[in-house]
Amino acid sequence: MSTTRRSFLAAATGLPVASAFAQEPRNGAPLSSWSDGNAKKAILDFTARTTKVGTPDFIPAPERIAVFDNDGTLWPENPLPFQLAFAFDSLERELPKNPKWKDDPFVRAALDGDAPALLADRYKGLFHVLGLTHAGMTTDEFNARVETWLKTAKHPRFGKRYDECVYQPMIELLAHLRANGFKTFIVSGGGADFMRVWTERAYGIPPEQVIGSYAQTQFEMRDGKPVLVKTTEHVFVDDKEGKPVGIHQFIGRRPAMCFGNSDGDKAMLEYTTIGNPLPSFGLIVHHTDAAREYEYDAKPKSSGKLVEALAAAPKRGWTVVSMKTDWIKVFPFDT
Amino acid sequence: MSTTRRSFLAAATGLPVASAFAQEPRNGAPLSSWSDGNAKKAILDFTARTTKVGTPDFIPAPERIAVFDNDGTLWPENPLPFQLAFAFDSLERELPKNPKWKDDPFVRAALDGDAPALLADRYKGLFHVLGLTHAGMTTDEFNARVETWLKTAKHPRFGKRYDECVYQPMIELLAHLRANGFKTFIVSGGGADFMRVWTERAYGIPPEQVIGSYAQTQFEMRDGKPVLVKTTEHVFVDDKEGKPVGIHQFIGRRPAMCFGNSDGDKAMLEYTTIGNPLPSFGLIVHHTDAAREYEYDAKPKSSGKLVEALAAAPKRGWTVVSMKTDWIKVFPFDT
């Protein structure tokens, strides 16, 4: 993030650039929004036993890599993934400048909220719409669009900025891990460029620790200045088996801890915890709380289907978090 | 790097895992292998003026990103890039297990040292040979091969392990930058997987800060255990215009400092220093020392052609280092 972008962000959001979320309180217990149950105990036990020098489970600091899915793990993915809300809002905002879009069946489907039309034929319409809203502009232009959107859009149910709708217990978990020398990464099916605009502020995770889906950019000199133009070429989808592939490509080490919420995270949970010479830890956030957030697993209304990973959890020793019972608070704005 | 790999490395190399190179000496002057000249002064001035809180040139710590080319910038690229030495040695070692290779004209060219045959037709032969030696195996298998090679191979001129042939002044520079809060990255045309095996030990640069060329891996379960298999698909070449593209893809921020030695680094030097809202710094290592290392620019015998970037340096304000006069010592083993 450039200074300009940083200053713009601070001005635009009214939030401090380095969020208070980023650090664990020096005084006071860790994970204070977690109720005293098996999940909290499993986390605290793992960080305690892997950070004591000279004990068998000690993990040297450089190997303390923790990877987090984003949608459904660090923030919600309902009523639709937030990046899609951004894409659809962008179509609406840019429509007057692009009169031809009115004859585009996929744009119409998006504006009408016709998800099946977008998802048919291997997500053909969705990729088309993502191309219209995520490519053909410089990275700086795209960042500014995301910032503008964040400043104005509100989550339809919670009435808050999307980047305020983050899970307070997970923010505390990120801080707890960092306080114990773990380097925290996002490994998400979402777009890397979309996430990097706000992850540092919201989660304390800098851009270089955000792995996501992407299409390649193209380097150009424009008016004597270097720019990177976003394209739709060489797409990498950081989901399912793509997650361990992305982890290897970007991190080059096997993680010691992995946090997810859906079958899309199963491969990276396996990669983290099966046959790892280091002690390892896997955790699944189970959406069990219709009152405070959403309740789904096998039949989600949005993304986030959770069947296979949940079934595998007991055998693999993955900790399953029940949002309803394990989390005292869901969002920072909950009372 | 897994614990296993780490222990193996330590045992194999006899070197401490965390190299003494990684840290700047607490007592004593920084950059002690640099002679007192313009280059050393420019570096020290830049780190001094960008790290004083409250001054106009202050760069917030998270924005202190420094990117380094590897071949020719941190270690030599003569008589041929070291990774090619690894590839050719691998062909020779694996030849008995692959009798069909004897009829492969590109393998023969490689074993005969016939570079023109490999480089013809857009490096067709070279990519073929890289495919034979860098794909079709798991990442763990590949890492072990690189480790074995490092343990046994010696640089033909210097008679040392390849990973000992690193530039002492650049090791000190990396340490100096880290001591000033800069995060140091490699951005190299070399293979990411090849470099990540030894960069942490040699340079203090962890795998997740190594950006290089790569082909995608494939996730598989073998005998119930997850592995990543190296393929020749979805190749990314991290050179020339690919370098800023790689920087964006992996780091997501514009660097404040950039260090290179050839025209392959020109685009990332431009991306770092032209129109950057942050104070920025570019530096070119000029190979002027036939006696202690090599002397080349426009007509290198190996890679590392330097014409355009050198010509642009005065206009762009890039510091040019003369290896012969700016470096008191070239290698750690120099007396």
XYZ file of C-alpha atoms in Angstrom:
670
model
C 0.000 0.000 0.000
C 1.527 3.297 -0.950
C 1.603 6.240 1.399
C -1.004 7.886 -0.772
C -3.250 4.880 -0.600
C -2.640 4.573 3.117
C -3.450 8.206 3.795
C -6.467 8.003 1.546
C -7.640 4.958 3.424
C -7.182 6.544 6.796
C -9.056 9.615 5.649
C -11.730 7.623 3.882
C -12.452 5.249 6.676
C -11.892 7.316 9.733
C -10.291 4.191 11.161
C -6.717 4.124 12.377
C -4.466 2.542 9.780
C -2.931 0.061 12.171
C -6.003 -1.388 13.756
C -6.076 -2.014 17.460
C -7.166 -5.506 16.416
C -3.671 -6.269 15.281
C -2.203 -6.712 18.728
C -3.083 -8.951 21.620
C -3.765 -6.994 24.808
C -0.683 -7.055 27.037
C -2.756 -7.362 30.131
C -5.790 -9.569 30.150
C -6.524 -13.057 28.975
C -6.178 -14.061 25.310
C -9.230 -15.112 23.281
C -11.623 -13.243 25.559
C -14.531 -13.612 23.105
C -14.149 -17.397 23.170
C -16.102 -19.326 25.770
C -14.188 -21.788 27.909
C -14.637 -24.965 25.910
C -12.712 -27.534 23.937
C -11.970 -25.235 21.009
C -10.396 -22.473 23.088
C -8.516 -25.044 25.149
C -7.163 -26.783 22.023
C -5.844 -23.500 20.618
C -4.197 -22.384 23.844
C -2.699 -25.830 24.446
C -1.203 -25.882 20.964
C 0.399 -22.458 21.157
C 1.714 -23.228 24.647
C 3.309 -26.551 23.783
C 4.831 -25.504 20.442
C 6.574 -22.393 21.716
C 8.593 -23.766 24.649
C 12.232 -24.071 23.624
C 13.757 -27.451 24.334
C 10.504 -29.433 24.447
C 9.638 -32.112 21.869
C 6.781 -30.148 20.265
C 8.727 -26.907 19.940
C 8.342 -25.275 16.523
C 11.183 -22.914 15.554
C 9.813 -19.420 14.969
C 10.416 -19.348 11.169
C 8.284 -22.481 10.812
C 5.321 -21.001 12.681
C 3.098 -20.476 9.683
C -0.661 -20.173 10.206
C -3.037 -20.027 7.227
C -6.597 -18.730 7.321
C -9.377 -18.984 4.809
C -11.230 -15.659 4.606
C -14.888 -15.961 3.480
C -16.798 -17.711 6.241
C -13.695 -18.020 8.419
C -12.668 -14.421 9.137
C -15.814 -12.691 7.883
C -19.235 -13.892 6.641
C -20.075 -15.098 3.149
C -23.778 -14.337 3.356
C -26.120 -13.330 1.851
C -23.428 -13.582 -0.845
C -19.620 -13.431 -0.812
C -18.728 -9.804 -0.129
C -16.539 -9.578 -3.210
C -19.570 -10.422 -5.340
C -21.493 -7.646 -3.624
C -18.616 -5.386 -4.682
C -18.779 -6.731 -8.259
C -22.536 -6.253 -8.573
C -22.399 -2.788 -7.012
C -19.576 -1.932 -9.424
C -21.695 -2.986 -12.404
C -24.468 -0.726 -11.227
C -22.140 2.193 -10.617
C -20.320 1.827 -13.943
C -23.421 1.085 -16.022
C -24.033 4.674 -17.168
C -20.476 4.788 -18.560
C -20.963 1.476 -20.383
C -24.292 1.620 -22.237
C -23.499 -1.620 -24.098
C -23.727 -3.532 -20.852
C -27.512 -3.195 -21.027
C -27.527 -5.785 -23.808
C -25.195 -8.093 -21.934
C -27.253 -11.016 -20.569
C -24.783 -11.706 -17.786
C -24.749 -8.101 -16.613
C -28.539 -8.180 -16.596
C -28.470 -11.449 -14.629
C -26.104 -9.907 -12.112
C -28.180 -6.761 -11.718
C -31.309 -8.900 -11.336
C -29.613 -11.093 -8.742
C -30.118 -14.128 -10.980
C -27.427 -16.361 -9.499
C -28.265 -19.556 -11.446
C -27.768 -17.714 -14.757
C -24.327 -16.606 -13.610
C -23.263 -19.981 -12.247
C -24.401 -22.086 -15.241
C -21.846 -23.501 -17.661
C -19.005 -23.609 -15.141
C -19.529 -20.118 -13.734
C -19.191 -18.639 -17.221
C -21.356 -15.626 -16.431
C -19.701 -15.037 -13.105
C -16.224 -14.972 -14.628
C -17.519 -12.632 -17.312
C -18.868 -10.235 -14.706
C -15.682 -10.483 -12.662
C -13.733 -9.647 -15.798
C -15.815 -6.504 -16.366
C -15.334 -5.314 -12.808
C -11.858 -6.605 -11.972
C -9.846 -6.139 -15.174
C -8.995 -3.558 -17.798
C -7.841 -1.005 -15.259
C -4.616 -0.372 -13.379
C -4.083 -1.871 -9.950
C -4.224 1.633 -8.452
C -7.593 2.294 -10.107
C -8.930 -1.021 -8.855
C -7.727 -0.336 -5.306
C -9.465 3.032 -5.356
C -12.713 1.386 -6.468
C -12.585 -1.107 -3.622
C -11.852 1.695 -1.170
C -14.742 3.776 -2.451
C -17.074 0.808 -2.226
C -15.998 -0.022 1.328
C -16.629 3.561 2.309
C -20.194 3.560 1.038
C -21.595 0.024 0.968
C -23.295 -1.494 3.982
C -23.992 -5.124 4.770
C -27.743 -5.619 4.151
C -28.400 -7.398 7.439
C -25.875 -5.938 9.856
C -26.012 -2.372 8.545
C -22.244 -1.949 8.927
C -19.395 -1.423 6.505
C -18.378 -4.795 5.107
C -14.885 -4.525 6.576
C -16.385 -4.014 10.017
C -18.254 -7.317 9.714
C -15.284 -9.381 10.834
C -15.365 -12.125 13.449
C -14.118 -10.734 16.740
C -12.986 -14.153 18.063
C -10.894 -14.708 14.945
C -9.334 -11.249 15.268
C -8.331 -12.224 18.795
C -7.028 -15.558 17.525
C -4.881 -13.848 14.868
C -3.461 -11.557 17.537
C -2.846 -14.466 19.891
C -0.965 -16.410 17.239
C 1.166 -13.409 16.295
C 1.929 -12.808 19.966
C 3.257 -16.388 19.972
C 5.471 -15.846 16.965
C 3.184 -17.294 14.307
C 3.140 -15.553 10.938
C -0.482 -15.249 9.847
C -1.491 -15.652 6.196
C -4.787 -15.547 4.360
C -5.330 -18.337 1.829
C -8.662 -17.561 0.218
C -10.643 -18.271 -2.917
C -11.343 -14.535 -2.973
C -9.342 -12.160 -5.103
C -5.921 -11.249 -3.727
C -6.156 -7.694 -5.053
C -9.610 -7.222 -3.531
C -8.498 -8.416 -0.097
C -5.185 -6.633 0.073
C -6.857 -3.239 0.122
C -8.254 -3.777 3.619
C -6.710 -6.876 5.284
C -3.934 -4.951 6.972
C -6.398 -2.622 8.640
C -9.045 -5.240 9.416
C -6.884 -8.204 10.419
C -3.350 -6.887 10.813
C -2.364 -9.046 7.816
C -0.129 -7.206 5.336
C -0.604 -7.589 1.554
C 2.415 -9.858 1.196
C 0.737 -12.386 3.487
C -2.480 -12.490 1.471
C -2.803 -15.381 -0.971
C -5.905 -15.405 -3.121
C -7.206 -16.003 -6.595
C -5.740 -13.749 -9.235
C -5.270 -13.072 -12.891
C -1.908 -11.833 -14.057
C -1.216 -8.144 -14.444
C 0.650 -6.526 -17.292
C 3.466 -4.013 -16.874
C 3.202 -0.846 -18.960
C 4.719 2.610 -19.037
C 1.965 5.228 -19.336
C 2.977 8.848 -19.718
C 6.432 7.812 -18.568
C 5.159 6.160 -15.409
C 5.007 2.444 -14.673
C 1.578 0.912 -14.153
C 0.260 -2.605 -13.783
C -2.893 -3.312 -15.740
C -5.256 -5.985 -14.481
C -6.129 -8.601 -17.104
C -8.217 -11.770 -17.253
C -5.248 -13.881 -18.371
C -3.446 -16.654 -16.491
C -6.096 -17.058 -13.835
C -5.217 -18.929 -10.669
C -8.141 -20.135 -8.560
C -7.015 -20.441 -4.958
C -9.654 -22.913 -3.828
C -9.850 -26.615 -2.961
C -6.690 -28.366 -4.271
C -5.542 -24.919 -5.389
C -5.029 -23.899 -1.763
C -2.053 -26.152 -0.997
C -0.745 -25.273 -4.448
C -1.037 -21.577 -3.578
C 0.572 -22.154 -0.188
C 3.563 -23.775 -1.836
C 3.761 -21.122 -4.530
C 3.613 -18.169 -2.152
C 4.959 -19.427 1.159
C 7.093 -22.407 0.189
C 6.684 -24.062 3.586
C 4.094 -26.334 5.024
C 1.908 -24.513 7.563
C 1.739 -25.598 11.183
C -1.807 -24.301 11.669
C -4.771 -24.102 9.296
C -8.197 -22.505 9.777
C -11.155 -22.909 7.447
C -14.895 -23.348 7.330
C -15.824 -25.293 4.216
C -14.983 -28.179 1.928
C -12.948 -25.680 -0.078
C -10.494 -25.737 2.832
C -10.242 -29.528 3.114
C -7.145 -29.894 0.926
C -5.191 -27.259 2.851
C -6.291 -28.775 6.164
C -4.951 -32.111 4.903
C -1.744 -30.539 3.636
C -1.222 -28.914 7.033
C -2.040 -31.822 9.294
C -1.375 -35.175 7.563
C 2.180 -36.453 7.665
C 3.552 -33.079 8.733
C 6.873 -33.588 10.539
C 5.976 -30.562 12.671
C 3.193 -30.555 15.251
C 0.137 -29.287 13.427
C -3.317 -27.950 14.090
C -6.503 -27.817 12.015
C -9.704 -25.979 12.831
C -13.113 -25.619 11.188
C -15.532 -22.796 11.957
C -19.003 -24.329 11.897
C -21.767 -21.835 11.181
C -24.340 -22.812 13.791
C -25.682 -19.438 14.787
C -28.746 -18.269 12.861
C -29.505 -15.657 15.519
C -26.214 -13.765 15.483
C -24.819 -14.774 12.069
C -25.982 -17.652 9.820
C -26.621 -21.355 10.183
C -25.523 -23.661 7.371
C -23.254 -26.498 6.356
C -24.481 -29.050 3.791
C -26.897 -26.663 2.100
C -25.595 -23.112 2.235
C -27.556 -20.377 0.501
C -24.287 -18.758 -0.511
C -20.852 -20.378 -0.776
C -19.363 -22.378 2.104
C -20.657 -25.922 1.710
C -19.339 -28.021 4.575
C -19.822 -31.783 4.396
C -16.609 -33.662 3.646
C -14.305 -31.611 5.833
C -16.743 -31.874 8.751
C -16.975 -35.646 8.315
C -13.183 -35.920 8.219
C -12.641 -33.750 11.310
C -12.799 -36.468 14.004
C -10.434 -38.786 12.157
C -7.997 -35.963 11.388
C -8.156 -34.421 14.835
C -9.417 -31.103 13.493
C -11.060 -28.867 16.073
C -14.619 -27.906 15.180
C -15.795 -24.551 16.471
C -19.496 -24.058 17.002
C -20.094 -20.397 16.412
C -23.154 -20.528 18.648
C -21.532 -22.041 21.720
C -17.811 -21.315 21.329
C -18.078 -17.633 20.560
C -19.280 -15.211 23.229
C -19.288 -12.428 20.673
C -19.425 -12.736 16.873
C -18.764 -9.203 15.617
C -16.839 -6.343 17.194
C -20.089 -4.320 17.166
C -22.071 -6.994 19.059
C -23.012 -5.917 22.547
C 11.293 -25.805 5.382
C 10.194 -28.690 7.523
C 12.026 -29.675 10.670
C 13.227 -32.742 8.840
C 14.542 -30.710 5.972
C 16.093 -28.231 8.345
C 17.854 -30.928 10.362
C 18.966 -32.620 7.181
C 20.342 -29.346 5.939
C 22.200 -28.618 9.118
C 23.673 -32.102 9.127
C 24.422 -32.048 5.416
C 26.073 -28.686 5.345
C 27.766 -28.484 8.663
C 26.664 -24.867 8.640
C 24.513 -23.383 11.361
C 20.906 -23.143 10.215
C 20.539 -19.494 11.055
C 23.565 -18.035 9.400
C 25.595 -15.460 11.195
C 25.163 -13.479 7.976
C 21.548 -12.839 8.804
C 22.193 -10.215 11.450
C 24.026 -6.960 11.413
C 26.722 -6.819 14.076
C 25.496 -4.914 17.123
C 28.841 -3.293 17.644
C 30.809 -2.123 14.680
C 30.029 -0.156 11.566
C 27.498 -1.361 9.013
C 28.622 -2.305 5.492
C 32.189 -2.954 6.592
C 33.084 -4.642 3.289
C 32.059 -1.520 1.365
C 34.691 1.107 0.730
C 33.860 4.669 1.665
C 32.451 5.961 -1.597
C 29.288 7.259 -3.178
C 27.494 3.906 -3.199
C 27.962 3.217 0.499
C 27.083 6.807 1.322
C 23.894 6.676 -0.785
C 22.699 3.522 0.981
C 23.414 4.825 4.482
C 21.858 8.199 3.701
C 18.692 6.553 2.420
C 18.190 4.252 5.396
C 18.927 7.131 7.778
C 16.501 9.602 6.240
C 13.624 7.148 5.702
C 13.544 5.750 9.214
C 13.276 8.934 11.305
C 9.717 9.295 12.562
C 8.211 12.689 11.906
C 10.504 13.669 9.033
C 9.227 14.167 5.473
C 11.018 11.132 4.031
C 9.914 8.759 6.764
C 8.644 5.424 5.433
C 6.307 3.557 7.797
C 7.776 0.162 8.681
C 5.205 -1.953 6.782
C 6.091 -0.082 3.578
C 9.808 -0.766 3.882
C 10.012 -3.358 1.140
C 13.393 -4.038 -0.469
C 13.671 -6.331 -3.497
C 16.851 -8.024 -4.693
C 17.632 -9.818 -7.901
C 19.666 -12.945 -7.152
C 21.917 -14.082 -10.033
C 24.640 -11.491 -10.453
C 23.309 -9.380 -7.585
C 23.605 -11.620 -4.532
C 25.783 -14.339 -6.043
C 27.606 -14.791 -9.382
C 26.085 -16.002 -12.621
C 29.330 -17.225 -14.168
C 30.569 -19.386 -15.789
C 26.844 -20.170 -16.051
C 23.838 -19.502 -13.811
C 24.216 -21.826 -10.819
C 20.778 -23.326 -11.312
C 21.849 -24.480 -14.762
C 24.910 -26.093 -13.219
C 22.466 -27.910 -10.959
C 20.312 -28.931 -13.945
C 23.259 -30.235 -15.964
C 24.730 -32.070 -12.978
C 21.287 -33.580 -12.345
C 21.109 -34.871 -15.924
C 24.445 -36.555 -15.470
C 23.513 -38.049 -12.122
C 20.108 -39.291 -13.304
C 21.286 -40.509 -16.714
C 21.847 -44.153 -15.654
C 18.239 -44.329 -14.434
C 16.954 -42.841 -17.703
C 18.609 -44.680 -20.593
C 16.287 -43.014 -23.113
C 17.907 -39.670 -22.403
C 20.928 -40.815 -24.411
C 18.878 -40.372 -27.577
C 17.574 -36.979 -26.481
C 19.421 -34.306 -28.493
C 18.840 -31.648 -25.845
C 20.187 -33.837 -23.062
C 23.223 -34.524 -25.216
C 23.619 -30.803 -25.878
C 23.430 -30.102 -22.154
C 25.955 -32.798 -21.271
C 28.252 -31.526 -24.013
C 27.904 -27.954 -22.783
C 26.467 -26.893 -26.152
C 24.694 -23.744 -25.015
C 23.648 -22.481 -28.498
C 21.743 -25.737 -29.146
C 19.843 -25.258 -25.908
C 19.088 -21.588 -26.439
C 17.906 -21.859 -30.066
C 14.206 -21.613 -30.915
C 13.299 -19.521 -27.886
C 15.198 -21.572 -25.317
C 13.274 -24.684 -26.387
C 16.060 -27.063 -25.393
C 16.694 -25.287 -22.143
C 13.057 -25.523 -21.068
C 13.070 -29.178 -22.059
C 16.086 -29.866 -19.878
C 14.620 -27.851 -17.013
C 11.460 -29.940 -17.324
C 13.450 -33.172 -17.032
C 15.299 -31.978 -13.945
C 12.706 -29.765 -12.241
C 9.372 -31.581 -12.762
C 7.752 -34.979 -12.398
C 8.781 -35.311 -8.770
C 7.370 -34.099 -5.469
C 8.551 -30.822 -3.983
C 10.201 -32.779 -1.149
C 12.109 -34.912 -3.639
C 13.218 -31.840 -5.538
C 14.373 -30.116 -2.356
C 16.427 -33.169 -1.431
C 18.087 -33.147 -4.861
C 19.073 -29.508 -4.503
C 20.418 -30.188 -1.025
C 22.457 -33.156 -2.214
C 23.844 -31.124 -5.080
C 24.819 -28.215 -2.826
C 26.596 -30.624 -0.543
C 28.751 -32.081 -3.303
C 29.112 -29.580 -6.146
C 31.869 -26.984 -6.152
C 32.139 -23.794 -8.149
C 34.712 -24.507 -10.905
C 36.704 -21.339 -10.323
C 36.328 -20.615 -6.635
C 36.419 -24.227 -5.459
C 33.714 -23.577 -2.881
C 30.159 -24.816 -2.419
C 27.876 -22.735 -4.615
C 25.950 -21.411 -1.619
C 29.171 -20.143 -0.112
C 29.848 -18.058 -3.225
C 27.673 -15.181 -2.079
C 28.666 -11.525 -2.144
C 29.775 -10.511 1.331
C 28.922 -6.788 0.809
C 25.372 -7.717 -0.204
C 24.988 -9.988 2.828
C 25.947 -6.992 4.956
C 23.528 -4.807 3.005
C 20.654 -7.252 3.599
C 21.475 -7.269 7.305
C 21.705 -3.479 7.392
C 18.320 -3.075 5.741
C 16.669 -5.575 8.075
C 18.228 -3.808 11.055
C 16.453 -0.691 9.756
C 13.082 -2.386 9.490
C 13.161 -3.217 5.791
C 11.674 -6.534 4.737
C 14.042 -8.121 2.236
C 12.723 -10.092 -0.748
C 14.382 -11.891 -3.629
C 12.841 -11.226 -7.046
C 14.759 -13.438 -9.430
C 14.452 -15.058 -12.819
C 15.741 -18.203 -11.104
C 13.414 -20.924 -9.909
C 11.613 -20.180 -6.649
C 11.780 -23.807 -5.540
C 15.492 -23.995 -6.294
C 16.270 -20.852 -4.299
C 14.062 -21.510 -1.314
C 16.130 -24.516 -0.280
C 19.116 -22.381 0.711
C 18.178 -18.647 0.809
C 17.276 -18.664 4.479
C 20.661 -20.043 5.443
C 22.697 -18.051 2.933
C 20.921 -14.681 3.033
C 18.544 -14.802 6.006
C 15.654 -14.599 3.515
C 12.826 -17.037 4.327
C 11.030 -18.999 1.572
C 7.938 -16.788 1.752
C 10.077 -13.809 0.729
C 11.521 -15.511 -2.334
C 9.834 -14.672 -5.629
C 11.117 -16.512 -8.663
C 10.099 -18.299 -11.820
C 7.888 -21.309 -11.283
C 5.604 -23.850 -12.827
C 2.494 -24.828 -10.943
C 2.469 -27.863 -8.662
C -0.318 -30.402 -8.419
C -1.829 -31.589 -5.155
C -2.158 -35.349 -4.740
C -2.728 -37.833 -1.954
C -0.148 -40.648 -2.183
C -0.448 -43.551 0.220
C -2.804 -41.397 2.248
C -0.342 -38.499 2.494
C -0.559 -35.160 0.720
C 2.196 -34.322 -1.743
C 2.751 -31.571 -4.275
C 4.063 -32.758 -7.620
C 6.133 -30.384 -9.714
C 4.840 -29.979 -13.277
C 5.799 -27.968 -16.342
C 2.359 -26.340 -16.557
C 1.424 -22.697 -15.997
C 4.952 -21.391 -16.134
C 5.637 -17.903 -14.805
C 8.920 -16.305 -15.880
C 9.969 -13.791 -13.261
C 12.233 -11.716 -15.461
C 12.133 -8.305 -17.179
C 8.509 -7.034 -17.195
C 7.635 -10.192 -15.255
C 9.473 -8.816 -12.225
C 7.053 -5.990 -11.383
C 4.240 -8.404 -12.220
C 5.708 -10.904 -9.740
C 6.194 -8.176 -7.146
C 2.540 -7.237 -7.393
C 1.389 -10.842 -7.362
C 3.445 -11.869 -4.344
C 3.954 -8.693 -2.327
C 1.101 -6.453 -3.399
C 3.005 -3.281 -2.565
C 5.433 -1.168 -4.441
C 8.981 -1.601 -3.100
C 10.927 1.313 -1.645
C 14.307 -0.157 -2.596
C 15.397 -2.261 -5.551
C 18.749 -3.937 -6.256
C 19.737 -5.542 -9.549
C 22.602 -6.009 -11.959
C 21.209 -6.440 -15.456
C 18.672 -5.290 -18.009
C 16.403 -8.018 -16.639
C 16.062 -5.809 -13.562
C 15.254 -2.600 -15.415
C 11.473 -2.929 -15.205
C 11.509 -3.528 -11.456
C 13.938 -0.646 -10.951
C 11.482 1.547 -12.879
C 8.509 0.210 -10.943
C 10.313 0.969 -7.690
C 11.642 4.426 -8.448
C 9.483 6.217 -11.025
C 6.430 8.010 -9.706
C 6.597 6.214 -6.382
C 4.829 8.319 -3.727
C 7.350 6.951 -1.223
C 11.032 7.864 -1.222
C 12.726 5.210 -3.304
C 16.146 3.826 -4.066
C 17.563 1.897 -7.013
C 20.975 0.278 -7.273
C 22.866 -1.642 -9.948
C 25.814 -3.924 -9.230
C 28.270 -3.436 -12.095
C 30.603 -6.386 -12.631
C 33.945 -4.636 -13.069
C 36.238 -7.017 -11.281
C 37.858 -9.662 -13.486
C 40.458 -10.377 -10.836
C 38.171 -11.222 -7.934
C 34.937 -12.102 -9.754
C 34.050 -11.337 -13.401
C 34.029 -8.315 -15.666
C 31.117 -7.873 -18.061
C 28.159 -5.738 -19.021
C 27.178 -5.415 -22.705
C 28.649 -8.769 -23.705
C 28.400 -11.260 -20.862
C 29.569 -14.822 -21.450
C 26.677 -16.033 -19.305
C 23.433 -14.214 -18.452
C 23.455 -10.680 -17.033
C 23.559 -8.341 -20.022
C 23.693 -4.771 -18.763
C 23.219 -1.959 -21.301
C 19.837 -0.267 -21.030
C 19.628 -0.191 -17.260
C 23.164 1.205 -17.018
C 22.344 3.900 -19.565
C 19.188 4.832 -17.662
C 20.910 4.975 -14.271
C 22.028 8.649 -14.287
C 18.605 9.905 -15.410
C 16.778 7.712 -12.888
C 19.147 8.426 -10.022
C 20.081 4.780 -9.641
C 23.298 4.163 -7.733
C 25.857 2.176 -9.709
C 28.187 0.004 -7.674
C 31.563 -0.836 -9.139
C 32.454 -4.200 -7.728
C 36.136 -3.421 -8.188
C 36.259 -0.149 -6.298
C 33.201 -0.205 -4.024
C 33.718 -3.629 -2.524
C 36.670 -4.255 -0.220
C 35.803 -7.934 -0.170
C 33.708 -9.883 -2.703
C 33.190 -13.286 -1.063
C 33.103 -14.280 2.607
C 36.097 -16.551 1.936
C 38.202 -13.748 0.428
C 41.153 -12.835 2.592
